[in-house]
mmCIF file of C-alpha atoms in Angstrom:
data_model
loop_
_atom_site.group_PDB
_atom_site.id
_atom_site.type_symbol
_atom_site.label_atom_id
_atom_site.label_comp_id
_atom_site.label_asym_id
_atom_site.label_seq_id
_atom_site.Cartn_x
_atom_site.Cartn_y
_atom_site.Cartn_z
ATOM 1 C CA MET N 1 -25.793 -205.571 7.928
ATOM 2 C CA CYS N 2 -22.966 -203.224 5.823
ATOM 3 C CA ARG N 3 -23.738 -202.013 2.437
ATOM 4 C CA PHE N 4 -21.117 -202.037 -0.473
ATOM 5 C CA LEU N 5 -20.106 -201.654 -3.672
ATOM 6 C CA ALA N 6 -18.000 -203.360 -6.822
ATOM 7 C CA TYR N 7 -17.059 -202.087 -10.166
ATOM 8 C CA THR N 8 -15.514 -203.395 -13.761
ATOM 9 C CA GLY N 9 -14.681 -201.748 -16.372
ATOM 10 C CA GLU N 10 -13.370 -198.710 -18.020
ATOM 11 C CA PRO N 11 -10.774 -196.389 -15.932
ATOM 12 C CA VAL N 12 -13.669 -194.193 -14.085
ATOM 13 C CA PHE N 13 -13.268 -192.003 -11.177
ATOM 14 C CA LEU N 14 -14.352 -193.942 -7.552
ATOM 15 C CA ASP N 15 -16.507 -190.862 -7.219
ATOM 16 C CA THR N 16 -19.518 -190.814 -10.235
ATOM 17 C CA LEU N 17 -19.922 -193.818 -8.035
ATOM 18 C CA LEU N 18 -19.153 -193.671 -5.062
ATOM 19 C CA ILE N 19 -19.997 -190.400 -3.705
ATOM 20 C CA GLU N 20 -22.351 -188.242 -7.333
ATOM 21 C CA PRO N 21 -25.115 -190.633 -7.711
ATOM 22 C CA ALA N 22 -28.028 -190.618 -6.232
ATOM 23 C CA SER N 23 -28.304 -193.239 -2.603
ATOM 24 C CA SER N 24 -24.551 -193.576 -3.461
ATOM 25 C CA LEU N 25 -22.886 -195.003 -1.409
ATOM 26 C CA VAL N 26 -21.794 -192.705 0.954
ATOM 27 C CA SER N 27 -25.171 -191.331 1.082
ATOM 28 C CA GLN N 28 -25.930 -195.498 2.451
ATOM 29 C CA SER N 29 -23.619 -195.512 4.921
ATOM 30 C CA LEU N 30 -26.151 -192.529 6.662
ATOM 31 C CA ALA N 31 -29.301 -193.716 5.075
ATOM 32 C CA ALA N 32 -29.345 -197.395 3.583
ATOM 33 C CA ARG N 33 -33.117 -198.304 2.388
ATOM 34 C CA GLU N 34 -32.336 -201.794 2.309
ATOM 35 C CA ALA N 35 -30.572 -202.586 5.799
ATOM 36 C CA LYS N 36 -32.064 -204.181 9.139
ATOM 37 C CA THR N 37 -29.403 -201.227 10.691
ATOM 38 C CA LEU N 38 -29.925 -197.664 8.948
ATOM 39 C CA VAL N 39 -26.795 -196.435 9.486
ATOM 40 C CA ASN N 40 -23.593 -198.331 8.483
ATOM 41 C CA GLY N 41 -20.707 -195.756 10.100
ATOM 42 C CA ASP N 42 -18.659 -198.365 12.016
ATOM 43 C CA GLY N 43 -16.131 -196.932 9.196
ATOM 44 C CA CYS N 44 -15.868 -197.552 5.962
ATOM 45 C CA GLY N 45 -12.866 -198.122 3.010
ATOM 46 C CA VAL N 46 -11.886 -198.505 -0.590
ATOM 47 C CA GLY N 47 -9.391 -201.316 -2.225
ATOM 48 C CA TRP N 48 -8.875 -200.134 -6.164
ATOM 49 C CA TYR N 49 -6.754 -201.752 -8.561
ATOM 50 C CA GLY N 50 -4.542 -199.599 -10.631
ATOM 51 C CA ALA N 51 -0.755 -199.961 -12.217
ATOM 52 C CA ARG N 52 0.890 -202.794 -10.111
ATOM 53 C CA PRO N 53 -0.425 -206.424 -9.868
ATOM 54 C CA GLU N 54 -1.511 -206.297 -5.850
ATOM 55 C CA PRO N 55 -4.562 -203.194 -4.995
ATOM 56 C CA GLY N 56 -4.526 -200.339 -3.329
ATOM 57 C CA ILE N 57 -6.355 -199.821 0.170
ATOM 58 C CA TYR N 58 -8.023 -197.125 2.460
ATOM 59 C CA ARG N 59 -9.885 -197.774 5.611
ATOM 60 C CA GLY N 60 -10.603 -196.146 8.425
ATOM 61 C CA THR N 61 -12.746 -196.547 11.055
ATOM 62 C CA LEU N 62 -14.601 -192.371 10.189
ATOM 63 C CA PRO N 63 -18.133 -192.948 9.109
ATOM 64 C CA ALA N 64 -17.935 -192.548 5.213
ATOM 65 C CA TRP N 65 -20.071 -189.800 5.136
ATOM 66 C CA SER N 66 -17.502 -187.699 6.924
ATOM 67 C CA ASP N 67 -14.067 -188.973 6.556
ATOM 68 C CA ALA N 68 -12.572 -186.378 3.939
ATOM 69 C CA ASN N 69 -10.075 -188.215 3.892
ATOM 70 C CA LEU N 70 -11.816 -191.229 1.878
ATOM 71 C CA ALA N 71 -13.392 -188.561 -0.760
ATOM 72 C CA SER N 72 -10.359 -186.866 -1.651
ATOM 73 C CA LEU N 73 -9.235 -189.911 -2.603
ATOM 74 C CA CYS N 74 -11.948 -191.101 -4.525
ATOM 75 C CA HIS N 75 -11.991 -187.248 -5.829
ATOM 76 C CA GLN N 76 -8.438 -188.180 -7.462
ATOM 77 C CA VAL N 77 -8.441 -192.023 -7.871
ATOM 78 C CA ALA N 78 -9.543 -193.420 -10.922
ATOM 79 C CA ALA N 79 -9.479 -196.929 -11.835
ATOM 80 C CA PRO N 80 -10.837 -199.686 -14.406
ATOM 81 C CA MET N 81 -11.982 -202.193 -10.782
ATOM 82 C CA PHE N 82 -12.757 -201.788 -7.398
ATOM 83 C CA LEU N 83 -14.904 -202.313 -3.759
ATOM 84 C CA ALA N 84 -16.222 -200.329 -1.644
ATOM 85 C CA HIS N 85 -17.696 -201.597 1.611
ATOM 86 C CA VAL N 86 -19.647 -198.988 5.011
ATOM 87 C CA ARG N 87 -19.360 -201.127 7.986
ATOM 88 C CA SER N 88 -22.365 -201.627 10.140
ATOM 89 C CA ALA N 89 -20.536 -204.064 12.971
ATOM 90 C CA THR N 90 -21.852 -207.011 13.993
ATOM 91 C CA SER N 91 -18.271 -209.255 14.412
ATOM 92 C CA GLY N 92 -15.123 -207.518 15.854
ATOM 93 C CA GLU N 93 -14.544 -204.601 17.892
ATOM 94 C CA VAL N 94 -14.988 -201.132 15.621
ATOM 95 C CA SER N 95 -11.127 -200.883 14.220
ATOM 96 C CA MET N 96 -9.267 -199.922 11.440
ATOM 97 C CA ALA N 97 -8.408 -203.488 11.164
ATOM 98 C CA ASN N 98 -11.699 -204.985 10.611
ATOM 99 C CA CYS N 99 -13.157 -202.439 8.191
ATOM 100 C CA HIS N 100 -13.128 -204.049 4.623
ATOM 101 C CA PRO N 101 -12.156 -204.966 2.113
ATOM 102 C CA PHE N 102 -9.319 -207.139 3.217
ATOM 103 C CA ALA N 103 -6.312 -207.462 0.958
ATOM 104 C CA TYR N 104 -3.972 -210.068 0.394
ATOM 105 C CA GLY N 105 -1.537 -210.455 -2.922
ATOM 106 C CA ARG N 106 -3.693 -209.452 -5.457
ATOM 107 C CA HIS N 107 -6.799 -209.973 -3.860
ATOM 108 C CA LEU N 108 -9.250 -208.144 -2.401
ATOM 109 C CA PHE N 109 -12.837 -209.335 -0.143
ATOM 110 C CA MET N 110 -15.815 -208.210 1.649
ATOM 111 C CA HIS N 111 -18.728 -209.841 3.073
ATOM 112 C CA ASN N 112 -22.382 -208.605 4.214
ATOM 113 C CA GLY N 113 -23.211 -211.246 7.092
ATOM 114 C CA GLN N 114 -21.929 -212.823 9.678
ATOM 115 C CA ILE N 115 -21.226 -215.903 11.158
ATOM 116 C CA GLY N 116 -23.831 -216.528 13.780
ATOM 117 C CA GLY N 117 -22.750 -217.536 16.994
ATOM 118 C CA TYR N 118 -19.306 -216.963 16.004
ATOM 119 C CA GLU N 119 -17.417 -215.990 18.988
ATOM 120 C CA ARG N 120 -18.090 -219.441 19.777
ATOM 121 C CA ILE N 121 -16.696 -221.167 17.517
ATOM 122 C CA ARG N 122 -14.179 -218.163 16.619
ATOM 123 C CA ARG N 123 -10.951 -220.442 17.387
ATOM 124 C CA SER N 124 -12.077 -223.517 15.424
ATOM 125 C CA VAL N 125 -12.386 -221.158 12.547
ATOM 126 C CA GLU N 126 -9.201 -219.721 12.948
ATOM 127 C CA ALA N 127 -7.771 -222.892 13.048
ATOM 128 C CA MET N 128 -8.436 -223.668 9.479
ATOM 129 C CA VAL N 129 -6.255 -220.825 8.013
ATOM 130 C CA PRO N 130 -2.823 -221.690 7.596
ATOM 131 C CA ASP N 131 0.231 -220.446 9.890
ATOM 132 C CA ASP N 132 1.710 -218.481 6.951
ATOM 133 C CA LEU N 133 -1.496 -216.988 6.046
ATOM 134 C CA TYR N 134 -2.158 -216.183 10.326
ATOM 135 C CA ALA N 135 0.248 -213.531 10.498
ATOM 136 C CA SER N 136 -1.483 -211.487 7.835
ATOM 137 C CA ARG N 137 -4.563 -211.501 11.021
ATOM 138 C CA ARG N 138 -5.359 -208.146 12.115
ATOM 139 C CA GLY N 139 -8.311 -207.899 12.967
ATOM 140 C CA ASN N 140 -10.781 -210.070 15.325
ATOM 141 C CA GLY N 141 -14.246 -210.470 13.353
ATOM 142 C CA ASP N 142 -15.462 -213.143 11.118
ATOM 143 C CA SER N 143 -15.098 -211.922 7.894
ATOM 144 C CA GLU N 144 -11.222 -211.456 7.784
ATOM 145 C CA ALA N 145 -11.689 -215.166 8.821
ATOM 146 C CA ILE N 146 -13.349 -216.273 6.075
ATOM 147 C CA PHE N 147 -11.020 -214.617 3.149
ATOM 148 C CA LEU N 148 -7.667 -215.698 5.011
ATOM 149 C CA ALA N 149 -9.083 -219.985 6.030
ATOM 150 C CA ALA N 150 -10.277 -220.228 2.211
ATOM 151 C CA LEU N 151 -7.210 -218.503 0.664
ATOM 152 C CA GLY N 152 -5.771 -222.235 2.642
ATOM 153 C CA HIS N 153 -8.714 -223.879 0.572
ATOM 154 C CA GLY N 154 -7.806 -222.910 -2.292
ATOM 155 C CA LEU N 155 -8.498 -219.493 -3.357
ATOM 156 C CA ASP N 156 -5.788 -218.916 -5.994
ATOM 157 C CA VAL N 157 -6.739 -221.976 -8.247
ATOM 158 C CA ASP N 158 -10.783 -222.112 -7.779
ATOM 159 C CA PRO N 159 -12.209 -219.213 -5.884
ATOM 160 C CA LEU N 160 -16.064 -219.842 -5.876
ATOM 161 C CA ALA N 161 -14.694 -223.733 -4.650
ATOM 162 C CA ALA N 162 -12.345 -222.301 -2.243
ATOM 163 C CA LEU N 163 -14.956 -220.898 -0.136
ATOM 164 C CA THR N 164 -17.891 -222.901 -0.743
ATOM 165 C CA ARG N 165 -15.580 -225.709 1.849
ATOM 166 C CA THR N 166 -14.649 -222.770 4.312
ATOM 167 C CA LEU N 167 -18.839 -222.429 4.679
ATOM 168 C CA ALA N 168 -19.279 -225.960 5.209
ATOM 169 C CA ALA N 169 -16.501 -226.394 7.588
ATOM 170 C CA CYS N 170 -18.314 -223.047 9.431
ATOM 171 C CA THR N 171 -22.083 -224.536 9.486
ATOM 172 C CA ARG N 172 -20.326 -227.973 10.241
ATOM 173 C CA MET N 173 -18.302 -225.746 13.433
ATOM 174 C CA MET N 174 -21.867 -224.065 13.537
ATOM 175 C CA HIS N 175 -24.261 -227.598 13.706
ATOM 176 C CA ALA N 176 -21.791 -229.685 16.201
ATOM 177 C CA ASN N 177 -22.304 -226.606 18.387
ATOM 178 C CA ALA N 178 -25.441 -226.499 18.034
ATOM 179 C CA ILE N 179 -25.599 -223.023 17.137
ATOM 180 C CA ARG N 180 -29.468 -221.860 15.376
ATOM 181 C CA SER N 181 -28.566 -218.428 14.085
ATOM 182 C CA ALA N 182 -27.514 -218.326 10.231
ATOM 183 C CA LEU N 183 -24.635 -218.187 8.793
ATOM 184 C CA ARG N 184 -25.092 -215.612 6.097
ATOM 185 C CA PHE N 185 -22.845 -214.516 3.081
ATOM 186 C CA THR N 186 -22.970 -212.014 0.218
ATOM 187 C CA ALA N 187 -19.779 -211.166 -0.657
ATOM 188 C CA ILE N 188 -17.458 -209.699 -3.307
ATOM 189 C CA LEU N 189 -14.019 -211.395 -3.904
ATOM 190 C CA ALA N 190 -11.970 -209.765 -6.421
ATOM 191 C CA ASP N 191 -8.274 -210.597 -8.249
ATOM 192 C CA GLY N 192 -8.045 -207.461 -10.756
ATOM 193 C CA ASP N 193 -9.122 -209.586 -13.422
ATOM 194 C CA THR N 194 -12.243 -211.339 -12.484
ATOM 195 C CA LEU N 195 -15.161 -210.277 -9.691
ATOM 196 C CA HIS N 196 -17.166 -212.391 -8.348
ATOM 197 C CA ALA N 197 -20.347 -212.156 -5.913
ATOM 198 C CA ILE N 198 -21.930 -213.978 -3.767
ATOM 199 C CA ARG N 199 -25.008 -214.528 -2.239
ATOM 200 C CA TRP N 200 -25.994 -217.385 0.111
ATOM 201 C CA ALA N 201 -27.275 -218.303 3.545
ATOM 202 C CA SER N 202 -28.158 -220.957 5.448
ATOM 203 C CA ASP N 203 -31.804 -220.321 6.113
ATOM 204 C CA ASP N 204 -32.452 -219.255 2.819
ATOM 205 C CA HIS N 205 -32.533 -215.661 4.075
ATOM 206 C CA PRO N 206 -28.944 -213.773 2.431
ATOM 207 C CA PRO N 207 -28.075 -209.956 2.894
ATOM 208 C CA THR N 208 -29.616 -208.261 -1.122
ATOM 209 C CA LEU N 209 -27.489 -207.553 -3.402
ATOM 210 C CA TYR N 210 -28.379 -206.173 -7.274
ATOM 211 C CA TRP N 211 -25.807 -205.771 -10.516
ATOM 212 C CA ARG N 212 -26.607 -203.708 -13.594
ATOM 213 C CA HIS N 213 -24.684 -202.722 -16.432
ATOM 214 C CA LEU N 214 -23.187 -199.469 -17.194
ATOM 215 C CA ASP N 215 -22.534 -197.250 -19.859
ATOM 216 C CA THR N 216 -18.650 -198.076 -18.997
ATOM 217 C CA GLY N 217 -18.706 -200.837 -16.885
ATOM 218 C CA ILE N 218 -20.790 -203.428 -14.738
ATOM 219 C CA ALA N 219 -21.258 -202.075 -10.707
ATOM 220 C CA ILE N 220 -22.803 -204.814 -8.347
ATOM 221 C CA ALA N 221 -24.212 -203.181 -5.382
ATOM 222 C CA SER N 222 -25.877 -203.446 -1.774
ATOM 223 C CA GLU N 223 -28.771 -202.057 -2.733
ATOM 224 C CA PRO N 224 -29.291 -199.801 -6.159
ATOM 225 C CA PHE N 225 -28.006 -196.473 -6.519
ATOM 226 C CA GLY N 226 -28.398 -193.679 -9.132
ATOM 227 C CA ASP N 227 -31.763 -192.507 -10.683
ATOM 228 C CA SER N 228 -34.783 -194.134 -10.439
ATOM 229 C CA ALA N 229 -35.336 -195.574 -13.258
ATOM 230 C CA ASP N 230 -32.300 -197.343 -13.964
ATOM 231 C CA CYS N 231 -32.479 -200.705 -14.367
ATOM 232 C CA TRP N 232 -31.242 -203.317 -11.395
ATOM 233 C CA GLU N 233 -31.185 -206.710 -11.385
ATOM 234 C CA ALA N 234 -31.592 -209.010 -8.185
ATOM 235 C CA VAL N 235 -28.194 -211.814 -8.073
ATOM 236 C CA PRO N 236 -30.751 -214.557 -6.946
ATOM 237 C CA PRO N 237 -29.971 -215.957 -3.535
ATOM 238 C CA GLY N 238 -28.165 -219.012 -3.721
ATOM 239 C CA SER N 239 -25.768 -218.211 -6.592
ATOM 240 C CA ALA N 240 -22.196 -216.857 -7.912
ATOM 241 C CA MET N 241 -22.062 -214.177 -10.486
ATOM 242 C CA THR N 242 -19.184 -213.748 -12.118
ATOM 243 C CA ALA N 243 -17.586 -210.485 -14.115
ATOM 244 C CA THR N 244 -14.893 -211.174 -17.109
ATOM 245 C CA ARG N 245 -14.273 -208.201 -18.956
ATOM 246 C CA GLY N 246 -17.879 -207.115 -19.420
ATOM 247 C CA ALA N 247 -19.150 -211.090 -19.588
ATOM 248 C CA VAL N 248 -21.441 -212.037 -16.622
ATOM 249 C CA ALA N 249 -22.059 -215.419 -16.208
ATOM 250 C CA PHE N 250 -24.446 -217.150 -13.561
ATOM 251 C CA SER N 251 -24.062 -220.204 -11.525
ATOM 252 C CA ASP N 252 -25.418 -222.158 -8.470
ATOM 253 C CA PHE N 253 -23.666 -221.696 -5.449
ATOM 254 C CA ALA N 254 -24.587 -224.524 -2.740
ATOM 255 C CA VAL N 255 -22.784 -225.268 -0.207
ATOM 256 C CA ALA N 256 -23.005 -228.837 1.861
#
Protein backbone atom coordinates (compact mmCIF):
# COMPACT_ATOMS: atom_id res chain seq x y z
CA MET A 1 0.00 0.00 0.00
CA CYS A 2 1.06 3.58 -0.65
CA ARG A 3 1.60 6.30 1.95
CA PHE A 4 0.50 9.92 1.70
CA LEU A 5 0.16 13.24 3.54
CA ALA A 6 -2.01 16.33 3.08
CA TYR A 7 -1.87 19.72 4.76
CA THR A 8 -4.06 22.83 4.91
CA GLY A 9 -3.46 25.97 6.97
CA GLU A 10 -0.96 28.81 7.09
CA PRO A 11 1.76 28.59 4.42
CA VAL A 12 4.62 26.34 5.50
CA PHE A 13 7.67 25.06 3.68
CA LEU A 14 6.96 21.57 2.40
CA ASP A 15 10.08 20.03 3.92
CA THR A 16 8.96 20.97 7.46
CA LEU A 17 6.31 18.24 7.20
CA LEU A 18 7.51 15.94 4.42
CA ILE A 19 11.19 15.54 5.34
CA GLU A 20 12.18 16.98 8.72
CA PRO A 21 9.88 15.19 11.24
CA ALA A 22 10.66 11.80 12.72
CA SER A 23 8.97 9.08 10.66
CA SER A 24 8.28 11.63 7.93
CA LEU A 25 6.61 10.67 4.67
CA VAL A 26 9.99 10.47 2.97
CA SER A 27 11.16 8.14 5.75
CA GLN A 28 8.01 6.08 5.28
CA SER A 29 8.91 5.57 1.62
CA LEU A 30 11.80 3.43 2.88
CA ALA A 31 10.36 2.07 6.12
CA ALA A 32 6.59 2.36 6.56
CA ARG A 33 5.27 1.14 9.90
CA GLU A 34 1.55 0.57 9.23
CA ALA A 35 1.52 -0.62 5.61
CA LYS A 36 1.49 -4.14 4.18
CA THR A 37 4.51 -3.13 2.11
CA LEU A 38 7.47 -1.83 4.11
CA VAL A 39 9.02 -0.03 1.14
CA ASN A 40 7.11 2.44 -1.03
CA GLY A 41 9.70 3.06 -3.71
CA ASP A 42 7.72 3.03 -6.97
CA GLY A 43 7.78 6.79 -7.41
CA CYS A 44 6.64 9.88 -5.56
CA GLY A 45 4.84 13.15 -6.10
CA VAL A 46 3.73 16.39 -4.54
CA GLY A 47 1.07 18.92 -5.55
CA TRP A 48 0.67 22.37 -4.01
CA TYR A 49 -1.41 25.53 -4.31
CA GLY A 50 0.26 28.89 -4.79
CA ALA A 51 -0.62 32.21 -6.40
CA ARG A 52 -2.65 30.68 -9.23
CA PRO A 53 -5.88 28.64 -9.07
CA GLU A 54 -4.32 25.59 -10.67
CA PRO A 55 -1.93 23.61 -8.47
CA GLY A 56 1.73 23.05 -9.15
CA ILE A 57 2.76 19.41 -9.41
CA TYR A 58 5.97 17.38 -9.32
CA ARG A 59 6.09 13.63 -9.93
CA GLY A 60 8.94 11.23 -10.57
CA THR A 61 9.77 7.53 -10.62
CA LEU A 62 12.71 7.76 -8.24
CA PRO A 63 12.02 6.64 -4.66
CA ALA A 64 11.34 9.66 -2.47
CA TRP A 65 14.35 8.92 -0.26
CA SER A 66 16.75 9.33 -3.22
CA ASP A 67 15.03 12.06 -5.22
CA ALA A 68 17.27 15.12 -4.86
CA ASN A 69 14.92 17.25 -6.99
CA LEU A 70 12.03 16.50 -4.64
CA ALA A 71 14.13 17.46 -1.62
CA SER A 72 15.23 20.71 -3.25
CA LEU A 73 11.68 21.65 -4.23
CA CYS A 74 10.36 20.93 -0.73
CA HIS A 75 13.10 23.10 0.77
CA GLN A 76 12.14 26.11 -1.38
CA VAL A 77 8.34 25.94 -1.77
CA ALA A 78 5.93 27.17 0.90
CA ALA A 79 2.20 26.57 0.45
CA PRO A 80 -1.06 26.81 2.42
CA MET A 81 -2.29 23.50 1.01
CA PHE A 82 -0.40 20.56 -0.44
CA LEU A 83 -0.63 16.82 -1.06
CA ALA A 84 2.27 14.35 -1.19
CA HIS A 85 2.40 10.65 -2.04
CA VAL A 86 4.92 7.80 -2.09
CA ARG A 87 3.87 4.84 -4.22
CA SER A 88 3.84 1.09 -3.87
CA ALA A 89 2.38 0.00 -7.18
CA THR A 90 -0.69 -2.27 -7.09
CA SER A 91 -2.21 -1.23 -10.43
CA GLY A 92 -0.33 0.22 -13.37
CA GLU A 93 3.33 0.10 -14.27
CA VAL A 94 6.03 2.11 -12.55
CA SER A 95 5.96 5.34 -14.56
CA MET A 96 5.64 9.06 -13.94
CA ALA A 97 2.13 8.97 -15.45
CA ASN A 98 0.98 6.58 -12.71
CA CYS A 99 2.46 8.57 -9.82
CA HIS A 100 0.17 10.56 -7.56
CA PRO A 101 -1.22 13.14 -7.05
CA PHE A 102 -3.29 13.53 -10.19
CA ALA A 103 -4.41 16.98 -11.29
CA TYR A 104 -7.22 18.38 -13.40
CA GLY A 105 -8.13 22.05 -13.35
CA ARG A 106 -8.04 23.19 -9.73
CA HIS A 107 -8.37 19.63 -8.37
CA LEU A 108 -5.72 17.37 -6.88
CA PHE A 109 -6.38 13.70 -6.05
CA MET A 110 -4.39 10.88 -4.50
CA HIS A 111 -5.36 7.38 -3.45
CA ASN A 112 -4.19 4.51 -1.30
CA GLY A 113 -5.93 1.23 -2.14
CA GLN A 114 -7.10 -0.59 -5.24
CA ILE A 115 -10.03 -1.85 -7.26
CA GLY A 116 -9.96 -5.62 -6.78
CA GLY A 117 -9.53 -7.46 -10.06
CA TYR A 118 -9.04 -4.19 -11.90
CA GLU A 119 -7.53 -5.73 -15.03
CA ARG A 120 -10.76 -7.71 -15.56
CA ILE A 121 -12.95 -4.59 -15.50
CA ARG A 122 -10.51 -1.91 -16.60
CA ARG A 123 -12.29 -1.32 -19.90
CA SER A 124 -15.64 -0.85 -18.16
CA VAL A 125 -14.18 1.50 -15.54
CA GLU A 126 -12.50 3.62 -18.20
CA ALA A 127 -15.79 3.76 -20.12
CA MET A 128 -17.15 5.94 -17.29
CA VAL A 129 -14.64 8.67 -18.19
CA PRO A 130 -16.30 11.22 -20.50
CA ASP A 131 -14.73 11.68 -23.93
CA ASP A 132 -13.63 15.25 -23.19
CA LEU A 133 -11.75 14.04 -20.10
CA TYR A 134 -10.32 10.83 -21.50
CA ALA A 135 -7.70 12.77 -23.45
CA SER A 136 -6.31 13.80 -20.04
CA ARG A 137 -5.62 10.19 -19.04
CA ARG A 138 -1.88 9.59 -19.01
CA GLY A 139 -1.40 6.41 -16.98
CA ASN A 140 -2.94 2.94 -16.88
CA GLY A 141 -3.73 2.58 -13.19
CA ASP A 142 -7.05 2.42 -11.38
CA SER A 143 -6.55 5.56 -9.24
CA GLU A 144 -6.42 7.97 -12.16
CA ALA A 145 -9.42 6.22 -13.74
CA ILE A 146 -11.45 6.71 -10.54
CA PHE A 147 -10.53 10.40 -10.45
CA LEU A 148 -11.47 11.10 -14.07
CA ALA A 149 -14.68 9.07 -13.78
CA ALA A 150 -15.64 11.05 -10.67
CA LEU A 151 -15.07 14.29 -12.57
CA GLY A 152 -17.59 12.97 -15.08
CA HIS A 153 -20.00 12.18 -12.24
CA GLY A 154 -20.11 15.78 -10.98
CA LEU A 155 -16.99 16.22 -8.87
CA ASP A 156 -17.08 19.99 -9.43
CA VAL A 157 -20.59 20.21 -7.94
CA ASP A 158 -20.64 17.63 -5.13
CA PRO A 159 -17.28 15.88 -4.65
CA LEU A 160 -18.35 13.25 -2.13
CA ALA A 161 -21.50 12.32 -4.05
CA ALA A 162 -19.47 12.02 -7.26
CA LEU A 163 -16.96 9.70 -5.59
CA THR A 164 -19.79 7.65 -4.09
CA ARG A 165 -21.43 7.20 -7.50
CA THR A 166 -18.11 6.23 -9.08
CA LEU A 167 -17.25 3.65 -6.42
CA ALA A 168 -20.79 2.23 -6.51
CA ALA A 169 -20.46 1.70 -10.26
CA CYS A 170 -17.07 0.01 -9.79
CA THR A 171 -18.54 -2.25 -7.12
CA ARG A 172 -21.36 -3.30 -9.44
CA MET A 173 -18.82 -4.14 -12.13
CA MET A 174 -16.86 -6.25 -9.66
CA HIS A 175 -19.98 -8.16 -8.62
CA ALA A 176 -21.00 -8.71 -12.23
CA ASN A 177 -17.60 -10.26 -12.91
CA ALA A 178 -17.58 -12.38 -9.73
CA ILE A 179 -14.55 -10.54 -8.35
CA ARG A 180 -14.20 -11.40 -4.68
CA SER A 181 -11.25 -9.21 -3.75
CA ALA A 182 -12.06 -5.87 -2.14
CA LEU A 183 -12.29 -2.33 -3.40
CA ARG A 184 -10.27 -0.26 -0.95
CA PHE A 185 -10.41 3.52 -1.07
CA THR A 186 -8.53 5.81 1.27
CA ALA A 187 -8.07 9.06 -0.63
CA ILE A 188 -7.58 12.82 -0.53
CA LEU A 189 -9.26 15.34 -2.83
CA ALA A 190 -8.35 19.05 -2.79
CA ASP A 191 -9.36 22.16 -4.71
CA GLY A 192 -7.21 24.85 -3.07
CA ASP A 193 -9.88 25.80 -0.53
CA THR A 194 -11.08 22.47 0.87
CA LEU A 195 -9.57 19.08 1.63
CA HIS A 196 -11.74 15.96 1.56
CA ALA A 197 -10.29 12.81 3.14
CA ILE A 198 -12.20 9.55 2.62
CA ARG A 199 -11.65 6.20 4.30
CA TRP A 200 -13.82 3.38 2.91
CA ALA A 201 -13.56 -0.23 1.72
CA SER A 202 -16.05 -2.76 0.44
CA ASP A 203 -14.81 -5.28 3.02
CA ASP A 204 -14.70 -2.80 5.95
CA HIS A 205 -10.89 -2.95 6.05
CA PRO A 206 -9.79 0.36 4.50
CA PRO A 207 -6.16 1.49 4.61
CA THR A 208 -5.18 3.57 7.62
CA LEU A 209 -5.79 7.32 7.84
CA TYR A 210 -5.05 9.78 10.66
CA TRP A 211 -5.36 13.50 11.28
CA ARG A 212 -4.23 16.10 13.79
CA HIS A 213 -4.17 19.81 14.51
CA LEU A 214 -0.79 21.52 14.10
CA ASP A 215 0.17 24.99 15.30
CA THR A 216 -0.22 26.19 11.72
CA GLY A 217 -3.08 24.06 10.40
CA ILE A 218 -4.29 20.50 9.88
CA ALA A 219 -2.35 17.46 8.72
CA ILE A 220 -3.86 14.24 7.36
CA ALA A 221 -1.64 11.20 6.82
CA SER A 222 -1.59 7.48 6.17
CA GLU A 223 0.36 7.06 9.37
CA PRO A 224 1.51 9.44 12.11
CA PHE A 225 4.79 11.32 11.92
CA GLY A 226 6.62 13.55 14.37
CA ASP A 227 7.17 13.17 18.09
CA SER A 228 5.62 10.10 19.73
CA ALA A 229 3.71 12.42 22.08
CA ASP A 230 1.93 14.16 19.21
CA CYS A 231 -1.81 13.58 19.30
CA TRP A 232 -3.13 11.89 16.17
CA GLU A 233 -6.70 10.69 15.72
CA ALA A 234 -7.86 7.97 13.35
CA VAL A 235 -10.37 8.87 10.67
CA PRO A 236 -13.16 6.31 11.26
CA PRO A 237 -13.77 3.66 8.58
CA GLY A 238 -16.72 4.48 6.35
CA SER A 239 -16.39 8.23 6.82
CA ALA A 240 -15.31 11.42 5.08
CA MET A 241 -13.43 14.25 6.74
CA THR A 242 -13.69 17.77 5.33
CA ALA A 243 -11.21 20.47 6.32
CA THR A 244 -11.89 24.10 5.35
CA ARG A 245 -10.13 27.15 6.83
CA GLY A 246 -9.21 25.36 10.03
CA ALA A 247 -12.65 23.81 10.59
CA VAL A 248 -13.07 20.04 10.48
CA ALA A 249 -16.30 18.13 9.88
CA PHE A 250 -17.04 14.43 9.55
CA SER A 251 -19.80 12.67 7.64
CA ASP A 252 -20.71 9.10 6.80
CA PHE A 253 -19.37 7.77 3.52
CA ALA A 254 -21.39 4.81 2.33
CA VAL A 255 -21.38 3.17 -1.10
CA ALA A 256 -24.63 1.43 -1.96
